CSV table of C-alpha atoms and ligand atoms in Angstrom, one decimal:
chain,number,residue,atom,x,y,z
A,22,UNK,CA,11.5,23.9,-10.3
A,23,UNK,CA,11.6,22.2,-6.6
A,24,UNK,CA,14.4,22.1,-4.2
A,25,UNK,CA,12.9,19.1,-2.4
A,26,UNK,CA,15.5,16.5,-0.8
A,27,UNK,CA,14.3,13.0,-1.9
A,28,UNK,CA,16.0,9.6,-0.9
A,29,UNK,CA,15.2,6.7,-3.4
A,30,UNK,CA,15.3,3.3,-1.6
A,31,UNK,CA,16.3,1.0,-4.4
A,32,UNK,CA,18.5,1.5,-7.5
A,33,UNK,CA,16.5,-0.5,-10.0
A,34,UNK,CA,14.5,0.6,-12.9
A,35,UNK,CA,11.9,2.3,-11.0
A,36,UNK,CA,14.2,3.9,-8.6
A,37,UNK,CA,16.5,5.2,-11.4
A,38,UNK,CA,13.5,6.5,-13.4
A,39,UNK,CA,12.0,8.4,-10.4
A,40,UNK,CA,15.5,9.7,-9.5
A,41,UNK,CA,15.9,11.0,-12.9
A,42,UNK,CA,12.5,12.7,-13.1
A,43,UNK,CA,13.0,14.3,-9.8
A,44,UNK,CA,16.3,15.7,-10.5
A,45,UNK,CA,14.9,17.1,-13.9
A,46,UNK,CA,12.5,18.9,-11.7
A,47,UNK,CA,15.3,20.4,-9.4
A,48,UNK,CA,15.1,18.2,-6.7
A,49,UNK,CA,18.0,17.0,-4.7
A,50,UNK,CA,18.1,13.2,-5.1
A,51,UNK,CA,20.1,10.6,-3.4
A,52,UNK,CA,19.6,6.7,-4.7
A,53,UNK,CA,20.5,4.0,-2.1
A,54,UNK,CA,21.3,0.9,-4.0
A,55,UNK,CA,22.0,-2.7,-2.2
A,56,UNK,CA,23.0,-4.6,-5.2
A,57,UNK,CA,22.4,-3.3,-8.8
A,58,UNK,CA,22.6,-6.9,-10.6
A,59,UNK,CA,19.4,-7.8,-8.2
A,60,UNK,CA,17.0,-5.3,-10.1
A,61,UNK,CA,14.2,-6.6,-12.1
A,62,UNK,CA,15.2,-4.0,-14.9
A,63,UNK,CA,18.1,-6.2,-15.6
A,64,UNK,CA,15.8,-9.2,-15.9
A,65,UNK,CA,12.8,-8.4,-17.8
A,66,UNK,CA,12.4,-8.8,-21.5
A,67,UNK,CA,11.1,-5.3,-21.9
A,68,UNK,CA,7.9,-5.9,-23.5
A,69,UNK,CA,5.6,-2.9,-23.6
A,70,UNK,CA,2.6,-4.9,-24.0
A,71,UNK,CA,-0.6,-3.7,-22.0
A,72,UNK,CA,-2.8,-5.1,-24.9
A,73,UNK,CA,-0.7,-8.0,-25.6
A,74,UNK,CA,-0.7,-9.1,-22.0
A,75,UNK,CA,-4.5,-9.0,-21.9
A,76,UNK,CA,-4.6,-6.5,-19.0
A,77,UNK,CA,-7.9,-5.2,-17.9
A,78,UNK,CA,-9.5,-2.5,-15.9
A,79,UNK,CA,-7.5,0.0,-14.1
A,80,UNK,CA,-4.1,-2.0,-15.0
A,81,UNK,CA,-5.0,-1.8,-18.6
A,82,UNK,CA,-5.5,2.1,-18.5
A,83,UNK,CA,-2.4,2.6,-16.3
A,84,UNK,CA,-0.6,0.6,-19.0
A,85,UNK,CA,-2.1,2.6,-22.0
A,86,UNK,CA,-1.2,5.8,-20.1
A,87,UNK,CA,2.4,4.7,-19.7
A,88,UNK,CA,2.7,3.5,-23.2
A,89,UNK,CA,1.6,6.8,-24.6
A,90,UNK,CA,4.4,8.5,-22.6
A,91,UNK,CA,7.1,6.3,-23.3
A,92,UNK,CA,8.6,8.0,-26.4
A,93,UNK,CA,8.8,11.2,-24.5
A,94,UNK,CA,10.3,9.5,-21.4
A,95,UNK,CA,12.8,7.8,-23.5
A,96,UNK,CA,13.6,10.8,-25.5
A,97,UNK,CA,14.5,12.6,-22.5
A,98,UNK,CA,16.8,9.7,-21.3
A,99,UNK,CA,18.7,9.6,-24.5
A,100,UNK,CA,18.7,13.4,-24.6
A,101,UNK,CA,20.5,13.6,-21.0
A,102,UNK,CA,22.6,10.4,-21.4
A,103,UNK,CA,23.5,10.7,-25.0
A,104,UNK,CA,22.8,6.9,-25.2
A,105,UNK,CA,20.4,4.9,-27.2
A,106,UNK,CA,17.6,3.2,-24.9
A,107,UNK,CA,16.8,0.4,-27.9
A,108,UNK,CA,12.9,1.5,-28.0
A,109,UNK,CA,11.6,-0.5,-31.0
A,110,UNK,CA,8.0,-0.5,-32.7
A,111,UNK,CA,7.9,-4.1,-33.4
A,112,UNK,CA,4.5,-4.7,-32.6
A,113,UNK,CA,3.3,-7.8,-30.7
A,114,UNK,CA,1.6,-10.8,-31.9
A,115,UNK,CA,-0.6,-13.2,-29.8
A,116,UNK,CA,-1.3,-16.6,-31.2
A,117,UNK,CA,-4.6,-18.5,-30.5
A,118,UNK,CA,-5.7,-22.1,-31.1
A,119,UNK,CA,-8.9,-20.7,-33.0
A,120,UNK,CA,-10.9,-17.7,-33.9
A,121,UNK,CA,-13.1,-18.4,-30.9
A,122,UNK,CA,-10.1,-18.1,-28.4
A,123,UNK,CA,-8.9,-15.1,-30.2
A,124,UNK,CA,-12.3,-13.0,-30.0
A,125,UNK,CA,-12.5,-14.1,-26.3
A,126,UNK,CA,-9.3,-12.4,-25.2
A,127,UNK,CA,-9.8,-9.4,-22.8
A,128,UNK,CA,-7.9,-6.9,-25.3
A,129,UNK,CA,-9.2,-8.4,-28.5
A,130,UNK,CA,-11.1,-5.0,-29.4
A,131,UNK,CA,-7.5,-3.3,-29.6
A,132,UNK,CA,-5.9,-5.6,-32.1
A,133,UNK,CA,-6.0,-6.8,-35.8
A,134,UNK,CA,-7.5,-10.2,-36.1
A,135,UNK,CA,-5.5,-12.4,-37.8
A,136,UNK,CA,-6.3,-15.8,-39.6
A,137,UNK,CA,-3.9,-18.6,-40.2
A,138,UNK,CA,-2.4,-17.3,-43.5
A,139,UNK,CA,-1.9,-13.7,-42.0
A,140,UNK,CA,-0.1,-15.2,-38.9
A,141,UNK,CA,2.3,-17.1,-41.1
A,142,UNK,CA,3.1,-14.1,-43.0
A,143,UNK,CA,4.0,-12.2,-39.8
A,144,UNK,CA,5.7,-15.2,-38.1
A,145,UNK,CA,7.0,-17.5,-40.6
A,146,UNK,CA,7.7,-21.0,-39.2
A,147,UNK,CA,4.9,-20.5,-36.4
A,148,UNK,CA,3.8,-24.0,-35.5
A,149,UNK,CA,0.9,-25.5,-37.5
A,150,UNK,CA,-1.6,-25.5,-34.2
A,151,UNK,CA,-1.7,-21.9,-34.1
A,152,UNK,CA,-4.7,-21.0,-36.3
A,153,UNK,CA,-5.6,-17.3,-35.3
A,154,UNK,CA,-4.0,-14.3,-33.9
A,155,UNK,CA,-4.0,-10.9,-32.7
A,156,UNK,CA,-1.5,-8.2,-33.8
A,157,UNK,CA,-1.1,-5.3,-31.5
A,158,UNK,CA,0.9,-2.8,-33.4
A,159,UNK,CA,0.9,0.0,-30.8
A,160,UNK,CA,2.8,-2.4,-28.3
A,161,UNK,CA,6.5,-2.6,-28.7
A,162,UNK,CA,9.7,-3.2,-26.6
A,163,UNK,CA,12.8,-1.6,-25.2
A,164,UNK,CA,16.2,-3.2,-24.7
A,165,UNK,CA,16.1,-2.8,-20.8
A,166,UNK,CA,19.1,-5.1,-20.0
A,167,UNK,CA,21.8,-3.6,-22.3
A,168,UNK,CA,20.4,-0.4,-23.2
A,169,UNK,CA,18.0,1.3,-21.1
A,170,UNK,CA,19.4,0.8,-17.7
A,171,UNK,CA,22.8,2.1,-18.8
A,172,UNK,CA,21.4,5.2,-20.1
A,173,UNK,CA,18.8,5.9,-17.5
A,174,UNK,CA,21.8,5.8,-14.9
A,175,UNK,CA,24.1,7.9,-17.1
A,176,UNK,CA,21.1,10.3,-17.5
A,177,UNK,CA,20.7,10.4,-13.6
A,178,UNK,CA,24.4,11.3,-13.3
A,179,UNK,CA,24.2,13.8,-15.8
A,180,UNK,CA,21.2,15.5,-13.9
A,181,UNK,CA,23.3,15.3,-10.4
A,182,UNK,CA,21.8,12.3,-8.8
A,183,UNK,CA,23.8,10.9,-5.9
A,184,UNK,CA,24.4,7.3,-5.7
A,185,UNK,CA,25.2,5.3,-2.6
A,186,UNK,CA,26.0,1.8,-4.0
A,187,UNK,CA,26.2,-1.4,-1.7
A,188,UNK,CA,24.1,0.0,0.8
A,189,UNK,CA,21.2,-1.8,2.6
A,190,UNK,CA,18.4,0.0,4.1
A,191,UNK,CA,17.7,-1.8,7.4
A,192,UNK,CA,14.8,0.5,8.8
A,193,UNK,CA,12.8,3.4,8.5
A,194,UNK,CA,13.0,6.1,11.3
A,195,UNK,CA,9.7,7.9,12.4
A,196,UNK,CA,9.5,10.9,14.7
A,197,UNK,CA,5.8,12.0,15.7
A,198,UNK,CA,4.6,9.4,13.3
A,199,UNK,CA,6.5,11.1,10.3
A,200,UNK,CA,9.2,9.7,8.4
A,201,UNK,CA,12.4,11.4,9.6
A,202,UNK,CA,15.3,9.1,7.9
A,203,UNK,CA,16.5,5.7,7.4
A,204,UNK,CA,19.3,3.3,9.0
A,205,UNK,CA,21.7,1.8,6.7
A,206,UNK,CA,24.6,-0.5,6.4
A,207,UNK,CA,27.2,-0.1,3.8
A,208,UNK,CA,29.3,-3.1,2.4
A,209,UNK,CA,31.7,-3.0,5.1
A,210,UNK,CA,28.9,-3.2,7.8
A,211,UNK,CA,29.5,0.4,8.8
A,212,UNK,CA,25.9,1.5,10.1
A,213,UNK,CA,24.7,5.1,9.5
A,214,UNK,CA,21.5,7.4,9.8
A,215,UNK,CA,20.5,9.4,7.0
A,216,UNK,CA,17.8,12.0,7.5
A,217,UNK,CA,15.3,12.7,5.3
A,218,UNK,CA,11.6,14.0,5.2
A,219,UNK,CA,10.6,12.3,1.8
A,220,UNK,CA,11.6,8.8,0.6
A,221,UNK,CA,10.4,6.6,-2.2
A,222,UNK,CA,10.6,2.9,-1.7
A,223,UNK,CA,11.1,1.2,-5.0
A,224,UNK,CA,12.7,-1.9,-3.6
A,225,UNK,CA,10.8,-4.3,-6.0
A,226,UNK,CA,10.4,-7.9,-4.8
A,227,UNK,CA,12.2,-7.0,-1.5
A,228,UNK,CA,9.6,-4.0,-0.3
A,229,UNK,CA,7.8,-5.9,2.2
A,230,UNK,CA,11.4,-6.7,4.3
A,231,UNK,CA,11.4,-3.2,5.0
A,232,UNK,CA,7.6,-2.5,5.5
A,233,UNK,CA,6.0,-6.0,6.3
A,234,UNK,CA,2.5,-4.5,5.9
A,235,UNK,CA,3.1,-4.2,2.2
A,236,UNK,CA,1.5,-7.1,0.2
A,237,UNK,CA,4.7,-7.5,-2.1
A,238,UNK,CA,6.0,-11.0,-2.8
A,239,UNK,CA,8.4,-12.6,-5.4
A,240,UNK,CA,7.4,-14.4,-8.3
A,241,UNK,CA,10.8,-15.8,-10.0
A,242,UNK,CA,11.2,-15.9,-13.6
A,243,UNK,CA,13.8,-17.9,-15.6
A,244,UNK,CA,14.9,-16.6,-19.1
A,245,UNK,CA,17.4,-17.5,-22.0
A,246,UNK,CA,18.5,-15.6,-25.0
A,247,UNK,CA,18.9,-17.1,-28.5
A,248,UNK,CA,21.1,-15.9,-31.3
A,249,UNK,CA,18.8,-15.9,-34.5
A,250,UNK,CA,19.4,-16.2,-38.3
A,251,UNK,CA,19.3,-12.6,-39.4
A,252,UNK,CA,15.7,-11.4,-40.0
A,253,UNK,CA,14.1,-14.6,-38.6
A,254,UNK,CA,12.0,-12.9,-36.4
A,255,UNK,CA,10.5,-9.4,-36.8
A,256,UNK,CA,7.7,-9.4,-34.3
A,257,UNK,CA,7.4,-10.3,-30.6
A,258,UNK,CA,5.4,-13.4,-30.1
A,259,UNK,CA,3.3,-13.5,-27.0
A,260,UNK,CA,2.4,-17.3,-26.7
A,261,UNK,CA,0.7,-18.7,-23.4
A,262,UNK,CA,3.4,-19.0,-20.9
A,263,UNK,CA,6.3,-18.0,-23.5
A,264,UNK,CA,7.1,-15.0,-25.4
A,265,UNK,CA,10.1,-14.2,-27.8
A,266,UNK,CA,11.2,-10.7,-28.1
A,267,UNK,CA,13.8,-9.8,-31.2
A,268,UNK,CA,16.3,-7.6,-30.6
A,269,UNK,CA,17.6,-5.1,-33.1
A,270,UNK,CA,20.8,-7.3,-33.6
A,271,UNK,CA,19.5,-10.7,-34.0
A,272,UNK,CA,19.3,-11.8,-30.1
A,273,UNK,CA,16.0,-13.1,-29.3
A,274,UNK,CA,15.0,-12.9,-25.6
A,275,UNK,CA,12.7,-15.8,-24.5
A,276,UNK,CA,10.9,-15.6,-21.2
A,277,UNK,CA,9.8,-16.6,-18.6
A,278,UNK,CA,8.7,-19.2,-16.2
A,279,UNK,CA,6.4,-17.8,-13.4
A,280,UNK,CA,7.4,-19.7,-10.2
A,281,UNK,CA,5.7,-18.3,-6.9
A,282,UNK,CA,6.4,-21.3,-5.0
A,283,UNK,CA,10.1,-20.6,-5.5
A,284,UNK,CA,10.3,-17.7,-3.0
A,285,UNK,CA,13.6,-16.1,-3.2
A,286,UNK,CA,15.5,-19.2,-4.1
A,287,UNK,CA,18.1,-18.1,-6.5
A,288,UNK,CA,19.4,-19.9,-9.7
A,289,UNK,CA,18.4,-21.5,-12.8
A,290,UNK,CA,16.8,-25.2,-12.7
A,291,UNK,CA,16.7,-28.0,-14.9
A,292,UNK,CA,12.9,-27.9,-14.8
A,293,UNK,CA,12.8,-24.2,-15.6
A,294,UNK,CA,14.8,-24.5,-18.7
A,295,UNK,CA,12.8,-27.4,-19.9
A,296,UNK,CA,9.7,-25.3,-19.8
A,297,UNK,CA,11.3,-22.5,-21.6
A,298,UNK,CA,12.3,-24.9,-24.3
A,299,UNK,CA,9.0,-26.6,-24.6
A,300,UNK,CA,7.3,-23.3,-24.8
A,301,UNK,CA,9.6,-22.2,-27.7
A,302,UNK,CA,9.1,-25.6,-29.5
A,303,UNK,CA,5.4,-25.2,-29.2
A,304,UNK,CA,5.6,-21.7,-30.7
A,305,UNK,CA,8.3,-21.8,-33.3
A,306,UNK,CA,9.8,-25.2,-33.9
A,307,UNK,CA,13.0,-24.1,-35.7
A,308,UNK,CA,14.1,-21.8,-32.8
A,309,UNK,CA,14.8,-24.9,-30.9
A,310,UNK,CA,18.0,-25.1,-32.8
A,311,UNK,CA,19.1,-21.5,-32.3
A,312,UNK,CA,22.0,-21.4,-30.4
A,313,UNK,CA,21.4,-20.1,-26.5
A,314,UNK,CA,23.6,-17.1,-25.7
A,315,UNK,CA,22.6,-16.4,-21.9
A,316,UNK,CA,20.4,-17.7,-19.1
A,317,UNK,CA,19.2,-15.9,-16.2
A,318,UNK,CA,16.6,-15.3,-13.4
A,319,UNK,CA,15.0,-12.8,-11.4
A,320,UNK,CA,12.1,-12.0,-9.0
A,321,UNK,CA,8.9,-10.1,-10.0
A,322,UNK,CA,7.6,-8.1,-7.5
A,323,UNK,CA,3.9,-9.2,-7.4
A,324,UNK,CA,0.9,-8.2,-5.4
A,325,UNK,CA,-2.6,-9.9,-4.8
A,326,UNK,CA,-4.2,-8.4,-7.6
A,327,UNK,CA,-0.8,-8.2,-9.7
A,328,UNK,CA,-1.2,-4.3,-9.9
A,329,UNK,CA,1.4,-2.0,-8.5
A,330,UNK,CA,1.3,0.0,-5.1
A,331,UNK,CA,1.6,3.6,-5.9
A,332,UNK,CA,1.5,7.1,-4.2
A,333,UNK,CA,1.6,7.5,-0.4
A,334,UNK,CA,2.8,4.9,1.8
A,335,UNK,CA,1.6,3.9,5.4
A,336,UNK,CA,4.2,6.5,7.0
A,337,UNK,CA,3.8,10.2,6.2
A,338,UNK,CA,6.7,11.3,3.9
A,339,UNK,CA,7.1,7.7,2.5
A,340,UNK,CA,6.1,7.2,-1.0
A,341,UNK,CA,5.8,3.9,-2.9
A,342,UNK,CA,6.5,2.7,-6.5
A,343,UNK,CA,6.8,-1.0,-6.1
A,344,UNK,CA,4.9,-4.2,-7.0
A,345,UNK,CA,4.9,-3.6,-10.8
A,346,UNK,CA,5.0,-7.5,-11.4
A,347,UNK,CA,5.2,-8.3,-15.1
A,348,UNK,CA,4.9,-4.9,-16.2
A,349,UNK,CA,7.6,-2.7,-14.7
A,350,UNK,CA,9.2,-1.5,-17.8
A,351,UNK,CA,5.8,-0.6,-19.3
A,352,UNK,CA,4.6,1.2,-16.3
A,353,UNK,CA,8.0,3.0,-15.4
A,354,UNK,CA,6.9,6.2,-17.6
A,355,UNK,CA,3.5,6.5,-15.7
A,356,UNK,CA,4.8,5.7,-12.4
A,357,UNK,CA,7.6,8.3,-12.5
A,358,UNK,CA,5.1,10.9,-13.6
A,359,UNK,CA,2.5,10.2,-11.0
A,360,UNK,CA,5.1,9.9,-8.2
A,361,UNK,CA,7.0,12.9,-9.1
A,362,UNK,CA,3.9,15.3,-9.6
A,363,UNK,CA,2.6,13.9,-6.1
A,364,UNK,CA,5.9,14.3,-4.3
A,365,UNK,CA,6.7,18.1,-5.9
A,366,UNK,CA,3.1,19.0,-5.4
A,367,UNK,CA,2.2,19.5,-9.0
A,368,UNK,CA,-1.3,19.7,-10.1
A,369,UNK,CA,-2.4,16.6,-11.3
A,370,UNK,CA,-5.0,15.7,-13.6
A,371,UNK,CA,-8.2,13.7,-12.3
A,372,UNK,CA,-7.2,10.6,-14.2
A,373,UNK,CA,-3.9,10.9,-12.2
A,374,UNK,CA,-5.7,11.0,-9.0
A,375,UNK,CA,-8.0,8.2,-9.8
A,376,UNK,CA,-4.9,6.0,-10.6
A,377,UNK,CA,-3.0,6.9,-7.6
A,378,UNK,CA,-6.5,6.0,-5.7
A,379,UNK,CA,-7.1,2.6,-7.6
A,380,UNK,CA,-3.2,1.5,-6.9
A,381,UNK,CA,-3.1,2.5,-3.3
A,382,UNK,CA,-1.0,0.3,-1.3
A,383,UNK,CA,-4.1,-0.4,1.4
A,384,UNK,CA,-6.9,-1.1,-1.3
A,385,UNK,CA,-6.6,-5.0,-0.5
A,386,UNK,CA,-8.2,-4.3,2.9
A,387,UNK,CA,-11.7,-3.1,1.3
B,427,LIG,N1,6.7,-8.9,-18.7
B,427,LIG,C1,6.6,-10.5,-18.8
B,427,LIG,C2,7.0,-11.1,-17.6
B,427,LIG,O1,7.4,-10.7,-16.6
B,427,LIG,O2,7.6,-12.4,-17.8
């Protein structure tokens, strides 16, 4: 057990997950959260898809390590909160125009190769120009938006995590080159100083606003959900540019545009919604008639190589868990373990050390 005091800067999925993990280890944890509805955890589709996403190199390995840890991580959240997280082993199918394209896919070796007949069996109604596919049975999904975030917040409360909502962190304060606190402003405009010697920056796409040397920038995504006829879709379809994620209750989450040029411009756009509809029609023509239920958007926290920034930050005492781009939900389990081990000085494996090195914040200068 540890009696460390830690401030978590950001109340999104990563902030809550790290807060929960540290609190389970006996740390005293406070989460500072500006606006909960900004969190990418409420926006993402919740795919657990290192193979379907075609990740490569260290990012693939990080994703696989996290995928292995997800059942245990979810079980801890469910045990502490008493709430389900909506983890589903649906498998993910990636369709291709032909077998050559399929066999060239970066993660083809991890999937089951499908011909047109098998593709149709798994995805009835798939458009006729998809002639091949890969089934990644080991990939899955979790209902981040409606279940995981709520359960995680409740698990944090159960473990004694303190929350300060509506609080914006304005600056990081240093003394003798080390972190000694943060300057904040609450929703009434009241300025305060909170002292701490350890903090974790989990501010998603906004991380560089606090620390401009971090190469994190927003990539906007627009999404829609559809109500399906019962049992119409059993597997996630991960097509180029569009995916359909069927939830247990018949809702299908469809994502997502990728709009780096949008910066932090909020809102839906006709062009974004049109491109989602075109993506749906190209994959599953019948689905264009399924009624839309909700539309929303959010900002992925991206970095130049699309990998996260993990471990020690540029200021001693400040830790980083940001920049997870398309894979925040997938990577939450390994991120919390790596960060909690490092912050509480737990012995780490050589692979954990290697991952922290591979995803250090200043790797882009090499
Ligand atoms: N994880 C998929 C996306 O970011 O759209």
